[in-house]
Coordinates of C-alpha atoms in Angstrom, one line a residue:
X1 CA 0.0 0.0 0.0
X2 CA 2.9 2.3 0.7
X3 CA 3.8 2.1 -3.0
X4 CA 0.3 3.0 -4.2
X5 CA 0.2 6.7 -3.7
X6 CA -2.8 8.8 -5.0
X7 CA -2.8 9.6 -8.7
X8 CA -4.0 13.0 -9.8
X9 CA -5.2 14.2 -13.3
X10 CA -6.7 17.6 -13.0
X11 CA -9.5 17.4 -10.4
X12 CA -9.6 13.6 -10.6
X13 CA -7.8 11.8 -7.8
X14 CA -7.5 8.1 -7.8
X15 CA -6.7 6.7 -4.4
X16 CA -6.9 3.7 -2.1
X17 CA -8.8 3.6 1.2
X18 CA -5.5 4.2 3.0
X19 CA -5.2 7.6 1.4
X20 CA -8.7 9.0 2.0
X21 CA -7.2 11.8 4.1
X22 CA -5.5 13.2 0.9
X23 CA -8.8 14.0 -0.8
X24 CA -9.4 17.8 -1.1
X25 CA -12.8 19.5 -1.1
X26 CA -12.9 20.1 -4.8
X27 CA -11.4 16.7 -5.9
X28 CA -13.4 14.3 -7.9
X29 CA -12.2 11.3 -5.8
X30 CA -12.2 7.8 -7.1
X31 CA -11.4 5.1 -4.5
X32 CA -9.9 1.9 -6.0
X33 CA -8.3 -0.9 -4.1
X34 CA -5.7 -3.0 -5.8
X35 CA -7.4 -6.2 -7.0
X36 CA -7.4 -8.9 -9.8
X37 CA -8.9 -6.6 -12.4
X38 CA -6.6 -4.1 -14.2
X39 CA -6.6 -0.5 -13.1
X40 CA -5.5 1.3 -10.0
X41 CA -4.7 4.5 -11.9
X42 CA -1.0 4.1 -11.5
X43 CA -0.3 2.8 -15.0
X44 CA 0.6 5.5 -17.5
X45 CA -2.1 4.4 -19.9
X46 CA -4.9 5.0 -17.4
X47 CA -3.4 8.3 -16.2
X48 CA -3.0 9.4 -19.9
X49 CA -6.7 8.6 -20.5
X50 CA -7.7 10.6 -17.4
X51 CA -5.6 13.5 -18.6
X52 CA -7.1 13.3 -22.1
X53 CA -10.6 13.3 -20.6
X54 CA -9.8 16.3 -18.4
X55 CA -8.7 18.1 -21.6
X56 CA -11.9 17.3 -23.4
X57 CA -13.9 18.6 -20.4
X58 CA -12.3 22.0 -20.9
X59 CA -13.9 22.2 -24.4
X60 CA -17.3 21.0 -23.6
X61 CA -19.6 18.6 -21.7
X62 CA -20.1 15.1 -23.4
X63 CA -23.6 13.7 -23.0
X64 CA -22.9 10.0 -23.7
X65 CA -19.7 8.1 -22.6
X66 CA -18.7 4.5 -23.2
X67 CA -15.7 2.7 -21.5
X68 CA -14.8 -0.5 -23.4
X69 CA -12.5 -2.8 -21.4
X70 CA -13.4 -1.0 -18.1
X71 CA -11.3 -3.1 -15.8
X72 CA -11.8 -1.7 -12.3
X73 CA -14.0 1.1 -13.7
X74 CA -11.7 4.2 -13.2
X75 CA -12.4 5.9 -16.5
X76 CA -16.1 5.3 -16.4
X77 CA -16.2 6.5 -12.8
X78 CA -14.3 9.7 -13.7
X79 CA -16.9 10.5 -16.4
X80 CA -19.9 9.6 -14.1
X81 CA -18.5 11.7 -11.2
X82 CA -18.0 14.8 -13.5
X83 CA -21.1 14.5 -15.6
X84 CA -23.6 13.2 -13.1
X85 CA -25.2 11.2 -15.9
X86 CA -25.3 7.5 -16.7
X87 CA -22.1 6.1 -18.2
X88 CA -21.9 2.8 -20.1
X89 CA -19.0 0.5 -19.3
X90 CA -18.2 -3.1 -20.2
X91 CA -15.5 -5.7 -20.1
X92 CA -14.9 -9.1 -21.5
X93 CA -13.7 -10.5 -18.2
X94 CA -16.4 -11.3 -15.7
X95 CA -14.0 -10.8 -12.8
X96 CA -13.5 -7.2 -14.0
X97 CA -17.2 -6.5 -14.2
X98 CA -17.7 -7.9 -10.7
X99 CA -14.8 -5.7 -9.5
X100 CA -16.2 -2.7 -11.3
X101 CA -19.7 -3.2 -9.7
X102 CA -18.1 -3.3 -6.2
X103 CA -16.0 -0.2 -7.0
X104 CA -19.1 1.6 -8.3
X105 CA -20.9 0.9 -5.0
X106 CA -17.9 2.0 -3.0
X107 CA -17.8 5.3 -4.9
X108 CA -21.6 5.9 -4.7
X109 CA -21.9 5.5 -8.5
X110 CA -24.2 2.4 -8.7
X111 CA -27.2 4.4 -9.9
X112 CA -25.3 6.1 -12.8
X113 CA -23.1 3.3 -14.0
X114 CA -24.5 0.8 -16.6
X115 CA -22.2 -2.2 -16.7
X116 CA -22.2 -5.1 -19.1
X117 CA -20.1 -8.2 -19.6
X118 CA -19.1 -9.0 -23.2
X119 CA -16.6 -8.4 -26.0
X120 CA -16.1 -4.8 -27.2
X121 CA -19.4 -3.2 -28.0
X122 CA -21.3 -6.4 -28.6
X123 CA -24.0 -5.6 -26.1
X124 CA -27.3 -3.6 -26.4
X125 CA -26.0 -0.9 -24.0
X126 CA -22.9 -0.2 -26.2
X127 CA -23.9 -1.2 -29.7
X128 CA -25.5 2.2 -30.5
X129 CA -24.2 3.7 -33.8
X130 CA -22.9 7.3 -33.6
X131 CA -24.2 7.5 -30.0
X132 CA -21.2 8.2 -27.8
X133 CA -19.4 11.6 -27.5
X134 CA -16.5 10.0 -25.7
X135 CA -15.4 6.4 -26.1
X136 CA -12.5 5.1 -23.9
X137 CA -10.7 1.9 -24.8
X138 CA -7.6 1.4 -22.6
X139 CA -6.6 -2.1 -23.7
X140 CA -3.8 -3.6 -25.8
X141 CA -2.8 -2.9 -29.4
X142 CA -4.1 -6.2 -30.9
X143 CA -7.6 -5.9 -29.4
X144 CA -7.7 -2.2 -30.4
X145 CA -7.0 -3.1 -34.0
X146 CA -9.7 -5.7 -34.0
X147 CA -12.2 -3.4 -32.3
X148 CA -11.4 -0.4 -34.5
X149 CA -14.3 -0.7 -36.9
X150 CA -16.9 -1.2 -34.1
X151 CA -15.4 1.6 -31.9
X152 CA -15.5 4.1 -34.8
X153 CA -19.1 3.0 -35.5
X154 CA -20.4 3.9 -32.0
X155 CA -18.5 7.2 -31.6
X156 CA -20.6 10.3 -32.5
X157 CA -19.6 12.3 -35.6
X158 CA -17.9 14.9 -33.5
X159 CA -17.0 12.5 -30.7
X160 CA -13.7 11.5 -29.4
X161 CA -12.0 8.1 -29.1
X162 CA -9.5 7.9 -26.3
X163 CA -7.4 4.9 -27.1
X164 CA -4.6 3.7 -24.9
X165 CA -2.8 0.6 -23.7
X166 CA -0.2 0.6 -26.4
X167 CA 3.5 -0.1 -25.6
X168 CA 6.4 1.4 -27.5
X169 CA 6.8 -1.5 -30.0
X170 CA 3.2 -1.0 -31.1

């Protein structure tokens, strides 16, 4: 736990329960405990996605957000905390979905998070052509390449894809 210090991206602060005392009044705090599902906010790809989202919020307020490969739920939680509207998030891994459900409850986001278990956008909640103003996909290069057509199909005409999870050789 000593090595898992809070991670900040603009007003977003991702922290464990052991660092609740570091949350400031204006923070959009997301509490995540290290678990089997990917995502404590410490990986550069997650932090990069949070920073990209914070930049998007300076230009406007997205109405519909999708997080593909949500893991522990951090990116979906950031959108839900800021927007106070339902956010769609899914993962192929049932353990990740279970973890995200628990984390959503922990963060008081159960009512605004719509979670699904399935590959990519192959679910009624996500398979909505040109629906989403922001689509997160923080996964690996090979799945991103395979998902590219379906991700571009669900992002709105003036929407933004935030893709991450790539490593240097990609």
